[in-house]
Short mmCIF file of C-alpha atoms in Angstrom, two decimals:
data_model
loop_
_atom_site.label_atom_id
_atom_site.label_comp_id
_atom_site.label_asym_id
_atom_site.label_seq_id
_atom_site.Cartn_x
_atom_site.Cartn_y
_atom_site.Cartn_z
CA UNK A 1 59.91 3.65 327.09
CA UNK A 2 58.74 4.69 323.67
CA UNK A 3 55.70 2.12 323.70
CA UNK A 4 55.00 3.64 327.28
CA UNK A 5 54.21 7.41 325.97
CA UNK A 6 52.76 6.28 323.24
CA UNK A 7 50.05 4.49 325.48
CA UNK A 8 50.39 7.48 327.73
CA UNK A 9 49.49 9.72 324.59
CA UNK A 10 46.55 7.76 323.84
CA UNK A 11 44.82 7.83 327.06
CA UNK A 12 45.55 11.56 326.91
CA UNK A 13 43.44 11.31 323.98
CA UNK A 14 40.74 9.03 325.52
CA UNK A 15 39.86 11.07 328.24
CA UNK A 16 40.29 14.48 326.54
CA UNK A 17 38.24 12.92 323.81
CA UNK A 18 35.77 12.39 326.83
CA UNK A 19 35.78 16.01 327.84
CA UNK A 20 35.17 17.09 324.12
CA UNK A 21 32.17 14.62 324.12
CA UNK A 22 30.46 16.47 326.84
CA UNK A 23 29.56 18.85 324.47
CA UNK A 24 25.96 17.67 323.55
CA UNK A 25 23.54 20.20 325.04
CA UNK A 26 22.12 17.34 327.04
CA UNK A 27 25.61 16.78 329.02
CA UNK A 28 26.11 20.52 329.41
CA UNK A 29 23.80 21.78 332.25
CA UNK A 30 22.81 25.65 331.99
CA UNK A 31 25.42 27.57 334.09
CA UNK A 32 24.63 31.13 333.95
CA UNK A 33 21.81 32.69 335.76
CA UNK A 34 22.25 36.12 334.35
CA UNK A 35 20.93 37.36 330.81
CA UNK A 36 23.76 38.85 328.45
CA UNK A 37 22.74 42.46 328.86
CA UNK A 38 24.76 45.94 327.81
CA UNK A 39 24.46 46.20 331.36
CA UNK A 40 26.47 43.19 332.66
CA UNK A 41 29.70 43.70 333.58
CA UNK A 42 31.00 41.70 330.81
CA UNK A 43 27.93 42.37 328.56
CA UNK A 44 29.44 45.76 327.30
CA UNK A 45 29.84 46.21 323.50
CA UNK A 46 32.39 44.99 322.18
CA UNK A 47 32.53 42.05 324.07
CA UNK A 48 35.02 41.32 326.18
CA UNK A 49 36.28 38.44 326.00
CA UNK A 50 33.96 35.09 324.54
CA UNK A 51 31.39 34.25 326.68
CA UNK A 52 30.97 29.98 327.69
CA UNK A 53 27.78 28.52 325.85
CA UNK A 54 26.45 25.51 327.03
CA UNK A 55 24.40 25.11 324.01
CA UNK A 56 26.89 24.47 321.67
CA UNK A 57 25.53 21.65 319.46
CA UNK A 58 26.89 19.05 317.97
CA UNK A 59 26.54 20.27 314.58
CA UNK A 60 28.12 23.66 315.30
CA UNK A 61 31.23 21.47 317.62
CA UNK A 62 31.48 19.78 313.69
CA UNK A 63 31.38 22.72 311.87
CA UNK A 64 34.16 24.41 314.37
CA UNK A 65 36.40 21.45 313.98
CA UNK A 66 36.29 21.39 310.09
CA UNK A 67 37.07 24.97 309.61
CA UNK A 68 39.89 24.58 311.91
CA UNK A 69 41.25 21.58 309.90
CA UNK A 70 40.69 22.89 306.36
CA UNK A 71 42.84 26.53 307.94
CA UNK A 72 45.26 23.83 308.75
CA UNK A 73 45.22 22.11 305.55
CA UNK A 74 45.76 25.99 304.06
CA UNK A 75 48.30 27.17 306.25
CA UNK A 76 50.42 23.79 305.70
CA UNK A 77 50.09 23.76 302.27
CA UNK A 78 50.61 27.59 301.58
CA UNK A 79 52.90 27.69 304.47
CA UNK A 80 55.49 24.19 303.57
CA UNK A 81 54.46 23.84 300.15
CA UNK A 82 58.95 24.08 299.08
CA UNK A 83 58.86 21.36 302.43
CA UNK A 84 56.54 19.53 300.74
CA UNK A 85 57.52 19.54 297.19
CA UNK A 86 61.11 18.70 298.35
CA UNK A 87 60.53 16.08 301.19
CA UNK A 88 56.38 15.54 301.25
CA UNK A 89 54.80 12.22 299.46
CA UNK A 90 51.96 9.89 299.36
CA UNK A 91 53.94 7.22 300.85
CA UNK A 92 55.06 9.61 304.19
CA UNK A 93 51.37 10.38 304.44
CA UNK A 94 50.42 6.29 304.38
CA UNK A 95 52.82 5.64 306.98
CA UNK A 96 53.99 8.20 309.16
CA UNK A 97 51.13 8.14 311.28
CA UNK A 98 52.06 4.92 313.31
CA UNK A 99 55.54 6.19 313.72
CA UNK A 100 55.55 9.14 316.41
CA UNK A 101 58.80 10.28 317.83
CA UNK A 102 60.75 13.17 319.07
CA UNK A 103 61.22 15.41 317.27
CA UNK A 104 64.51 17.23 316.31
CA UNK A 105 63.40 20.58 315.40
CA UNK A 106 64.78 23.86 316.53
CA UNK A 107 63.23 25.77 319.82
CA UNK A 108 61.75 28.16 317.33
CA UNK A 109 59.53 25.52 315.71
CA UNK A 110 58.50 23.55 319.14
CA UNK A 111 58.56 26.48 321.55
CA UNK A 112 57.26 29.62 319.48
CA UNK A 113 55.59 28.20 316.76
CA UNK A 114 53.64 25.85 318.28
CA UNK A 115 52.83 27.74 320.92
CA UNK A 116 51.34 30.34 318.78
CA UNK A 117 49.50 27.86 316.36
CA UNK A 118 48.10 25.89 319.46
CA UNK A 119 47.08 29.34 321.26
CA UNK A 120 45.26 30.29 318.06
CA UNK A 121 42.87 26.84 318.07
CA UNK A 122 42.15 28.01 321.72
CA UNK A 123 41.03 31.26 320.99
CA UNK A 124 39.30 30.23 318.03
CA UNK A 125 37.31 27.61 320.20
CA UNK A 126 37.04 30.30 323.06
CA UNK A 127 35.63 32.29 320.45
CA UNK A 128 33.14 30.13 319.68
CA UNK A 129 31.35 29.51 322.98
CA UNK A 130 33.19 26.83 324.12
CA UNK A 131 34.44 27.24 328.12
CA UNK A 132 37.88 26.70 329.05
CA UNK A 133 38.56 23.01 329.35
CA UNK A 134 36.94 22.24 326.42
CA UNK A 135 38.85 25.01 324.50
CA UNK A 136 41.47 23.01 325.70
CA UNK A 137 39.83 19.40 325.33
CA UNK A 138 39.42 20.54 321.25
CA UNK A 139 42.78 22.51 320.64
CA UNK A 140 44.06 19.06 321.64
CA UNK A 141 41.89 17.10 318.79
CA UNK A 142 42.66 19.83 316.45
CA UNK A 143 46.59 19.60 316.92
CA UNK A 144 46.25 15.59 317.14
CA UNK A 145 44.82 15.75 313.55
CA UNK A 146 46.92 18.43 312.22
CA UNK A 147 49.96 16.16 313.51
CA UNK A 148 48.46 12.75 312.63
CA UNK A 149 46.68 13.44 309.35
CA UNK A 150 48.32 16.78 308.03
CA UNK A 151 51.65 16.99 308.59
CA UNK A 152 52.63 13.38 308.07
CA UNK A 153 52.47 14.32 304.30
CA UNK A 154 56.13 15.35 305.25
CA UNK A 155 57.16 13.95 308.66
CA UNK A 156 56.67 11.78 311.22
CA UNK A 157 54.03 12.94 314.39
CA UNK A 158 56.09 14.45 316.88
CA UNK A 159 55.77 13.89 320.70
CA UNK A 160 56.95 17.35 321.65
CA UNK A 161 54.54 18.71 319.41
CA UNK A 162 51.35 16.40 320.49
CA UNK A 163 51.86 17.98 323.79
CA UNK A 164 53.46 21.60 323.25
CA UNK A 165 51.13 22.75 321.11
CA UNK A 166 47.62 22.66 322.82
CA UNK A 167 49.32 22.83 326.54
CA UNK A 168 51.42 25.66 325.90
CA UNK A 169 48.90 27.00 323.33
CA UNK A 170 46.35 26.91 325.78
CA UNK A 171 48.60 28.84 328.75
CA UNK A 172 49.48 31.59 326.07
CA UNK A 173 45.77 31.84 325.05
CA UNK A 174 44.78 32.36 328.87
CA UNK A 175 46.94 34.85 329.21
CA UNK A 176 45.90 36.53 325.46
CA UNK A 177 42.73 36.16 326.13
CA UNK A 178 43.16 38.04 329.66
CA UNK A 179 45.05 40.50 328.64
CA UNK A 180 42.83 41.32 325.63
CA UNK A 181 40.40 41.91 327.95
CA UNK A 182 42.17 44.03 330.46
CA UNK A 183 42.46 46.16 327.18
CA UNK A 184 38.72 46.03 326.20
CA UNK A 185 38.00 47.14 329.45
CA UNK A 186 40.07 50.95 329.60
CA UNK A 187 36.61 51.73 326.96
CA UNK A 188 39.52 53.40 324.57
CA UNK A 189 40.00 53.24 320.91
CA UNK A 190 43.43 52.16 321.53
CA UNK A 191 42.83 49.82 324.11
CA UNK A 192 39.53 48.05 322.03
CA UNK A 193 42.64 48.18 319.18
CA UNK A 194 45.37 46.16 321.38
CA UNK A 195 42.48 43.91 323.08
CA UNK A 196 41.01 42.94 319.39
CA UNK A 197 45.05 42.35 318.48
CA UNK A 198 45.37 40.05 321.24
CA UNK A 199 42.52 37.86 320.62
CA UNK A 200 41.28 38.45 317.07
CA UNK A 201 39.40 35.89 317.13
CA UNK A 202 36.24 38.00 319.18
CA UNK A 203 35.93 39.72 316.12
CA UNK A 204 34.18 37.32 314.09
CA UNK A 205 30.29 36.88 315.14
CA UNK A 206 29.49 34.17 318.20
CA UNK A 207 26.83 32.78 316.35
CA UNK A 208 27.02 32.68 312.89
CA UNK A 209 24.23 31.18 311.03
CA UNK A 210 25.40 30.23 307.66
CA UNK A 211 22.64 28.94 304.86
CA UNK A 212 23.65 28.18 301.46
CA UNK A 213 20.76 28.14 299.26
CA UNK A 214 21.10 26.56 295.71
CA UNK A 215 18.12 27.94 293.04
CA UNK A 216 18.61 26.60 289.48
CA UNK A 217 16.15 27.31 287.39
CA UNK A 218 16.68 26.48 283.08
CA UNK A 219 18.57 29.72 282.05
CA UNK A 220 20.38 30.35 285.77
CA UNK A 221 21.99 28.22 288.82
CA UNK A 222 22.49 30.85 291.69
CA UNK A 223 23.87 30.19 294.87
CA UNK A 224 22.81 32.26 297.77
CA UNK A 225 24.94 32.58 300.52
CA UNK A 226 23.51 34.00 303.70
CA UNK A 227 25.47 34.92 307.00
CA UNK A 228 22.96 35.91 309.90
CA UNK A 229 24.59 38.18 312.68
CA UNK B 1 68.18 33.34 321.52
CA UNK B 2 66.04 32.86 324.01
CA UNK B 3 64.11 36.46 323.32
CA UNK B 4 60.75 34.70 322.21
CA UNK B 5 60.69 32.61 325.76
CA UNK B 6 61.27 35.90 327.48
CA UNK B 7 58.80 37.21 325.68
CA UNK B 8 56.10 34.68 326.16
CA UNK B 9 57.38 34.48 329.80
CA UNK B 10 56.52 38.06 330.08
CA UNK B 11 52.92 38.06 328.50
CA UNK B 12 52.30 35.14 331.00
CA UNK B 13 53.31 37.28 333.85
CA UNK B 14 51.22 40.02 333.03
CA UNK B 15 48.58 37.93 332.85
CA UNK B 16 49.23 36.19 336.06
CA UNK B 17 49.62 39.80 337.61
CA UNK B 18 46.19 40.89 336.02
CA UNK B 19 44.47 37.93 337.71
CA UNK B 20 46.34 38.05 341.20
CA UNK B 21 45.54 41.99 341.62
CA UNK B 22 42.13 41.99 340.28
CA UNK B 23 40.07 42.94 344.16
CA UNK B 24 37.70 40.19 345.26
CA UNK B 25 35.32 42.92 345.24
CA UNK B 26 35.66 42.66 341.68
CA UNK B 27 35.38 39.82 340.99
CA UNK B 28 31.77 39.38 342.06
CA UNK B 29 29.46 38.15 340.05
CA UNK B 30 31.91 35.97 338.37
CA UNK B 31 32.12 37.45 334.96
CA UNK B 32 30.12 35.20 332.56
CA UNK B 33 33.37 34.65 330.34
CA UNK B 34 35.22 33.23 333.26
CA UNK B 35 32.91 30.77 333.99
CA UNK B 36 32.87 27.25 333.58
CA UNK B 37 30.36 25.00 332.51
CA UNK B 38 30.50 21.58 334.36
CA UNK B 39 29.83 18.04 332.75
CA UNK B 40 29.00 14.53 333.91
CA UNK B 41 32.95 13.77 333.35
CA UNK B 42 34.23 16.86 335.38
CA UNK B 43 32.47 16.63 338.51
CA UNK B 44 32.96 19.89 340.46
CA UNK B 45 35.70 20.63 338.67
CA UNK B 46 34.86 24.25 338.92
CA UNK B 47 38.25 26.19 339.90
CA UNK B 48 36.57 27.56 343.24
CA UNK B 49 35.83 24.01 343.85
CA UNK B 50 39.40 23.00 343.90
CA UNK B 51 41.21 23.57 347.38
CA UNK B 52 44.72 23.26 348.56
CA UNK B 53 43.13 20.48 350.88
CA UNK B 54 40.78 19.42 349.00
CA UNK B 55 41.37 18.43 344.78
CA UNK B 56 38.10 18.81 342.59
CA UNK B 57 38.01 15.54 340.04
CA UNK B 58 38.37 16.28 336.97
CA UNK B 59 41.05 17.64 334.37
CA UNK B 60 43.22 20.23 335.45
CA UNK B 61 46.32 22.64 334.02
CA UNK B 62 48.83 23.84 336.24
CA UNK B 63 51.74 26.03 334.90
CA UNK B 64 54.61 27.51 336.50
CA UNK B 65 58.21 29.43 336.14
CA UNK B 66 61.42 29.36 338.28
CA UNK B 67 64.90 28.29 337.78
CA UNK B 68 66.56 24.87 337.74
CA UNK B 69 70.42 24.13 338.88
CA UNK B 70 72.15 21.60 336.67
CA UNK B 71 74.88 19.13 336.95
CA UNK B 72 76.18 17.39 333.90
CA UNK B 73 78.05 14.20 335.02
CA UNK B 74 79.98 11.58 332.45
CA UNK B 75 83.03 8.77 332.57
CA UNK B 76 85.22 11.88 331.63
CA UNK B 77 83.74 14.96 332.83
CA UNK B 78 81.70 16.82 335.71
CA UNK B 79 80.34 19.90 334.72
CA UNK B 80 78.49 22.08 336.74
CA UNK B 81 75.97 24.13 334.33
CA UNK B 82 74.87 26.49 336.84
CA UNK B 83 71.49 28.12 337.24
CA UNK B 84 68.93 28.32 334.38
CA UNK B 85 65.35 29.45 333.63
CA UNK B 86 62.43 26.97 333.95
CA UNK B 87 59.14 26.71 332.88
CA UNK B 88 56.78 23.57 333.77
CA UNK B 89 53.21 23.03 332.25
CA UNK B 90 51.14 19.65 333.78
CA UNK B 91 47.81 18.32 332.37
CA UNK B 92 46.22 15.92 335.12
CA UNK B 93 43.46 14.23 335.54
CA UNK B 94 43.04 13.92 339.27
CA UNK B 95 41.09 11.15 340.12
CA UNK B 96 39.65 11.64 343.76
CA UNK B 97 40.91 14.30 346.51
CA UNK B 98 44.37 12.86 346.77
CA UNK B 99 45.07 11.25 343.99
CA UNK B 100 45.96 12.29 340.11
CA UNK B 101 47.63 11.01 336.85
CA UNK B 102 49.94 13.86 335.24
CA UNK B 103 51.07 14.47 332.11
CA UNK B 104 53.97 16.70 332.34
CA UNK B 105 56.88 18.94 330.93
CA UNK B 106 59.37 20.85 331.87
CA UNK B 107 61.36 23.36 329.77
CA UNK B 108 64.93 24.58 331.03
CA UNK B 109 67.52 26.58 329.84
CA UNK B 110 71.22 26.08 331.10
CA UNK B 111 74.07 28.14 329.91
CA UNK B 112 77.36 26.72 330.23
CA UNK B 113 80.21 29.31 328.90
CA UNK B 114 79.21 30.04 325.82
CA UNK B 115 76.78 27.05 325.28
CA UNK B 116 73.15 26.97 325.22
CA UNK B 117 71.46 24.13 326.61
CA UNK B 118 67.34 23.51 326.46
CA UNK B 119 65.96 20.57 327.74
CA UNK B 120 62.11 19.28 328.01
CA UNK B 121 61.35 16.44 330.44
CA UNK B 122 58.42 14.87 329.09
CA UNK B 123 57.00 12.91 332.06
CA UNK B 124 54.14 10.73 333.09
CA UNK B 125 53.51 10.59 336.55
CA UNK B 126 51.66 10.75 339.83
CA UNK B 127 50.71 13.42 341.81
CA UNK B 128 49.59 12.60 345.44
CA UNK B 129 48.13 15.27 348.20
CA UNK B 130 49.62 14.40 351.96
CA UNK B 131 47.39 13.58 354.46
CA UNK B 132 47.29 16.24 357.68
CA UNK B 133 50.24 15.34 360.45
CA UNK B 134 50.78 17.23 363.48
CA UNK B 135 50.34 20.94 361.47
CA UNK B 136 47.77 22.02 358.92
CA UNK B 137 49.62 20.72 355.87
CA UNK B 138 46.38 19.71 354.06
CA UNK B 139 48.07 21.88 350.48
CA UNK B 140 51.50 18.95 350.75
CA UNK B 141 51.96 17.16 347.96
CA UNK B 142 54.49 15.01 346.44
CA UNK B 143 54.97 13.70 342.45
CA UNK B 144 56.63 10.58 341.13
CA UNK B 145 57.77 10.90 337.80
CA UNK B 146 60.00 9.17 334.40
CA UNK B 147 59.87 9.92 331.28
CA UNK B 148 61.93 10.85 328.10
CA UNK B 149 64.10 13.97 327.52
CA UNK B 150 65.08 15.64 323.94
CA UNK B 151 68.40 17.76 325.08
CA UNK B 152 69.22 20.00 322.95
CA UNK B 153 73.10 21.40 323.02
CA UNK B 154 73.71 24.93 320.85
CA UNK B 155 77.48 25.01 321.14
CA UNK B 156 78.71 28.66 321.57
CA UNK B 157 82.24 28.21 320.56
CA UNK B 158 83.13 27.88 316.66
CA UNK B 159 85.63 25.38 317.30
CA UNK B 160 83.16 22.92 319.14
CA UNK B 161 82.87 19.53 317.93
CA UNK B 162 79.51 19.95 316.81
CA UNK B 163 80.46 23.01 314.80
CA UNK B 164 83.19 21.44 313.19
CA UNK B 165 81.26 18.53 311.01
CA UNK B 166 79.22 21.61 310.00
CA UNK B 167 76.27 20.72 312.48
CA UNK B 168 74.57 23.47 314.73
CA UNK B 169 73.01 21.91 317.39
CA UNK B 170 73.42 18.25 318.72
CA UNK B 171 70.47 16.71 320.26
CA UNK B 172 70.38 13.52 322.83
CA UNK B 173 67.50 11.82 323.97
CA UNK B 174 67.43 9.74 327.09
CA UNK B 175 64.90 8.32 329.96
CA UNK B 176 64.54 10.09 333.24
CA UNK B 177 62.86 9.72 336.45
CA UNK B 178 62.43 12.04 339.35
CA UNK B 179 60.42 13.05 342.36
CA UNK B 180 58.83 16.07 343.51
CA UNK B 181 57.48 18.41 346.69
CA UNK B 182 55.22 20.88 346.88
CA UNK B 183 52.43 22.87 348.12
CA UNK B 184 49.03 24.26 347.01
CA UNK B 185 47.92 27.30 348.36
CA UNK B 186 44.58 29.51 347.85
CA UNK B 187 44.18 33.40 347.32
CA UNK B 188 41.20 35.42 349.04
CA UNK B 189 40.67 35.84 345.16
CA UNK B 190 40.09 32.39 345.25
CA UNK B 191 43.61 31.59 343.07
CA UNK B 192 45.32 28.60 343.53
CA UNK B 193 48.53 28.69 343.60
CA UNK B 194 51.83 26.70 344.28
CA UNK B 195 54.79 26.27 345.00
CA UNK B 196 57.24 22.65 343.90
CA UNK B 197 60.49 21.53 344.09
CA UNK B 198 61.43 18.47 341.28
CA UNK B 199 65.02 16.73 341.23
CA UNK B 200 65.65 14.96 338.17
CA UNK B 201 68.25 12.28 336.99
CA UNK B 202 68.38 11.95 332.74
CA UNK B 203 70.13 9.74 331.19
CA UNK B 204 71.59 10.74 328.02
CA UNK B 205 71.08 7.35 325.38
CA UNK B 206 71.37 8.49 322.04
CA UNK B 207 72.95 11.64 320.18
CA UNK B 208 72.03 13.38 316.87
CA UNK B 209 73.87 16.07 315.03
CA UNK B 210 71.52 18.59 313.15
CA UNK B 211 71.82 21.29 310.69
CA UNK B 212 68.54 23.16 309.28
CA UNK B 213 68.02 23.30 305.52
CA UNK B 214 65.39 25.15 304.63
CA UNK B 215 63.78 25.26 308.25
CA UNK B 216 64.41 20.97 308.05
CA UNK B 217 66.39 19.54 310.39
CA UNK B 218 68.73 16.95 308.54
CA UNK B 219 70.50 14.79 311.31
CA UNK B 220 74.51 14.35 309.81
CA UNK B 221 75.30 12.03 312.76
CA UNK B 222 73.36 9.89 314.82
CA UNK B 223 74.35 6.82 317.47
CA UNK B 224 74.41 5.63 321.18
CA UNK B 225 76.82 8.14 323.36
CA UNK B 226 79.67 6.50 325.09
CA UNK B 227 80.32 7.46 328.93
CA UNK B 228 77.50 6.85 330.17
CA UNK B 229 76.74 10.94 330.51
CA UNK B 230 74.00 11.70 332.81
CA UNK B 231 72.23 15.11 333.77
CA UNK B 232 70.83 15.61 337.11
CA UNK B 233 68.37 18.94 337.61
CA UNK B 234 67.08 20.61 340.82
CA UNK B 235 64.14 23.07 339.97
CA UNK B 236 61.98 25.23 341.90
CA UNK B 237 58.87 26.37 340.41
CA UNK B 238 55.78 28.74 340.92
CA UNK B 239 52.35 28.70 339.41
CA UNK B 240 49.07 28.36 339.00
CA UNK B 241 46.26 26.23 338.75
CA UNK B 242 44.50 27.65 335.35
CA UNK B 243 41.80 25.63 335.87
#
């Protein structure tokens, strides 16, 4: 039975991993026919909601993935670190990761935690552009590394937790996300408040263009560090 | 105990609400956050595309609350758990009109006098759309199901058996399999919704005791249960398609 969702698990992963592929410009066909304006319905400062862009490249879909993964390196490390000093080791982290199982955690952990974790990767990918199934298609990577590569430092993957996190996640961030904008769109200071509370995510800039520029010269190395709105 | 599920039950709700009384009228043009883009791999899986009688290809999440009725049967006992609270999130991938593979669970909350009891049914399974009969029943459905269930027992009462090797929760994992009915229906909105009926049989294999330390759960027994105790659900659900 065991062997069964593991193989079940892994062509979960197969054919999300398919759906996250589809993110190359080429594979993603232009969908919207109307410019972004301040007069769209949805093009109203601050933005409601994150808008789907097809042109997501494959750089940026790297750059998304590795910030989520180092925040989950942080947040496990800052988060577990008495976990990990009392139960963690090199030797969990070698060879936890071909033993998944369930889980026997409270309803706390797999419920509400990982709910809220997993509904935070989908707003963060939301966030960034990406449309809903592929919000959904990457929350599922991101949790599948956090379990396999992360948090094996300390236990075993966990079943309930492969699935809970970026399915549940996902529902909660749907209804965060549609909420926030409900919010956004009563145009009050209060409700632009609650709607940026919901999904904080829509704070940070769509597309950031970062550019570190190194200039060392004999008496100086500077590092200049550019973030383009 | 159970305040977070409420609560997340509740935001859910809201949301569902928000997207069930938002006029037609309004929704037109489809905002350009709500959209989807396609992809070779998700054929028309647009969610206007997908029709009670008629399943888009592609992935889909469907989600959906109701309550379950349980009956706990064993060797030595028969104990009827009464009604409980049920929530039921499945990731498919539905492979032609009538056809799709399912990922599932199914969260349910029992209470039986003063104990707690939370199960998850973590199924794979089939879902399969009905052809049309003699009526227009293009939205019927049916799922085939098995899978493995954590069951999770909080015992109320200090003098419990659980309680009393200093454990607070005893958890037993077993197979399952069960089989579903249901039906998809459409909004003017253009929502998919549904409606399903499951019945479940678990059987309850193995049995650990746990305490928390330090938010870890140490196991202080563990081994195969005798009695051969079995769990058999009957839940009704509503939901959505998401997308």
């Amino acid at each position: 039975m065991r062997k069964s969702i593991l193989s079940l698990f892994f062509l979960v992963a197969v054919f999300v991993g398919a759906v996250a592929r589809a993110e190359s410009p080429a594979d993603a066909p232009e969908v919207f026919e109307e410019p972004f304006t301040a007069e769209h319905p949805s093009g109203t400062w601050p933005p409601v909601g994150p808008a789907a862009n097809p042109h997501v490249n494959p750089g940026e879909v790297a750059f998304n993935f590795g910030v989520v993964y180092t925040a989950a390196w942080a947040f496990y490390l800052v988060q577990q670190n008495k976990t990990i000093l009392d139960h963690g080791s090199f030797e969990n982290w070698a060879t936890h990761w071909y033993q998944p199982h369930f889980d026997n955690d409270s309803f706390e952990y797999n419920l509400f935690k990982h709910t809220a974790v997993g509904s935070m990767y989908y707003q963060f990918y939301r966030s960034r552009g990406y449309d809903v199934k592929r919000a959904f298609a990457w929350s599922f990577l991101s949790s599948l590394a956090f379990e396999f590569t992360i948090e094996t430092v300390t236990e075993q993957p966990s079943f309930q937790d492969i699935y809970q996190t970026p399915v549940y996640g996902t529902i909660l961030g749907i209804g965060l996300e549609k909420l926030s904008q409900a919010c956004h769109r009563t145009e009050t200071a209060i409700g632009h408040v609650c709607g940026y509370l919901l999904d904080p995510f829509t704070l940070i800039p769509r597309t950031p263009k970062f550019a570190l520029t190194p200039s060392i010269s004999r008496d100086r190395w500077v590092a200049d560090l550019r973030w383009e709105f | 105990m159970t305040l977070g599920f409420h609560l997340i039950s509740i935001l859910m709700a809201a949301a569902v609400t928000l997207a069930v009384s938002t006029p037609a009228a309004a929704q037109a043009p489809v905002p350009r956050d709500l959209q989807i883009a396609e992809s070779p791999f998700m054929p028309n899986s647009k969610p206007e595309a997908f029709r009670p009688g008629h399943w888009s290809e592609g992935l889909h999440l469907l989600t959906g609350f109701g309550i379950n009725a349980a009956v706990f049967n064993s060797e030595t006992a028969h104990i009827n758990a009464g009604l409980g609270s049920n929530f039921k999130a499945d990731i498919g991938w539905y492979i032609n009109d009538r056809l799709a593979i399912e990922v599932g669970s199914a969260v349910k909350f029992n209470r039986y006098e003063k104990d707690l009891l939370w199960d998850t049914l973590f199924t794979l399974g089939v879902r399969y759309r009905f052809r049309s009969l003699v009526f227009n029943t293009d939205g019927a459905f049916a799922r085939l199901f098995a899978g493995e269930s954590p069951t999770v027992l909080y015992p109320g009462d200090s003098n419990n058996p659980i309680r009393a090797v200093g454990a607070s929760r005893a958890q037993f994992n077993g197979p399952l399999a069960g089989l579903g009915f249901g039906y998809f229906f459409k909004t003017q909105a253009g929502l998919n919704w549904f409606i399903e009926t499951d019945a479940a049989y678990q059987w309850l294999r193995f049995s650990d005791t746990i305490v928390d330390q330090n938010d870890v759960p140490i196991v202080l027994q563990s081994g195969e249960v005798g009695g051969s105790p079995k769990i058999f659900t009957l839940a009704f659900n509503i939901g959505l398609v998401l997308f």
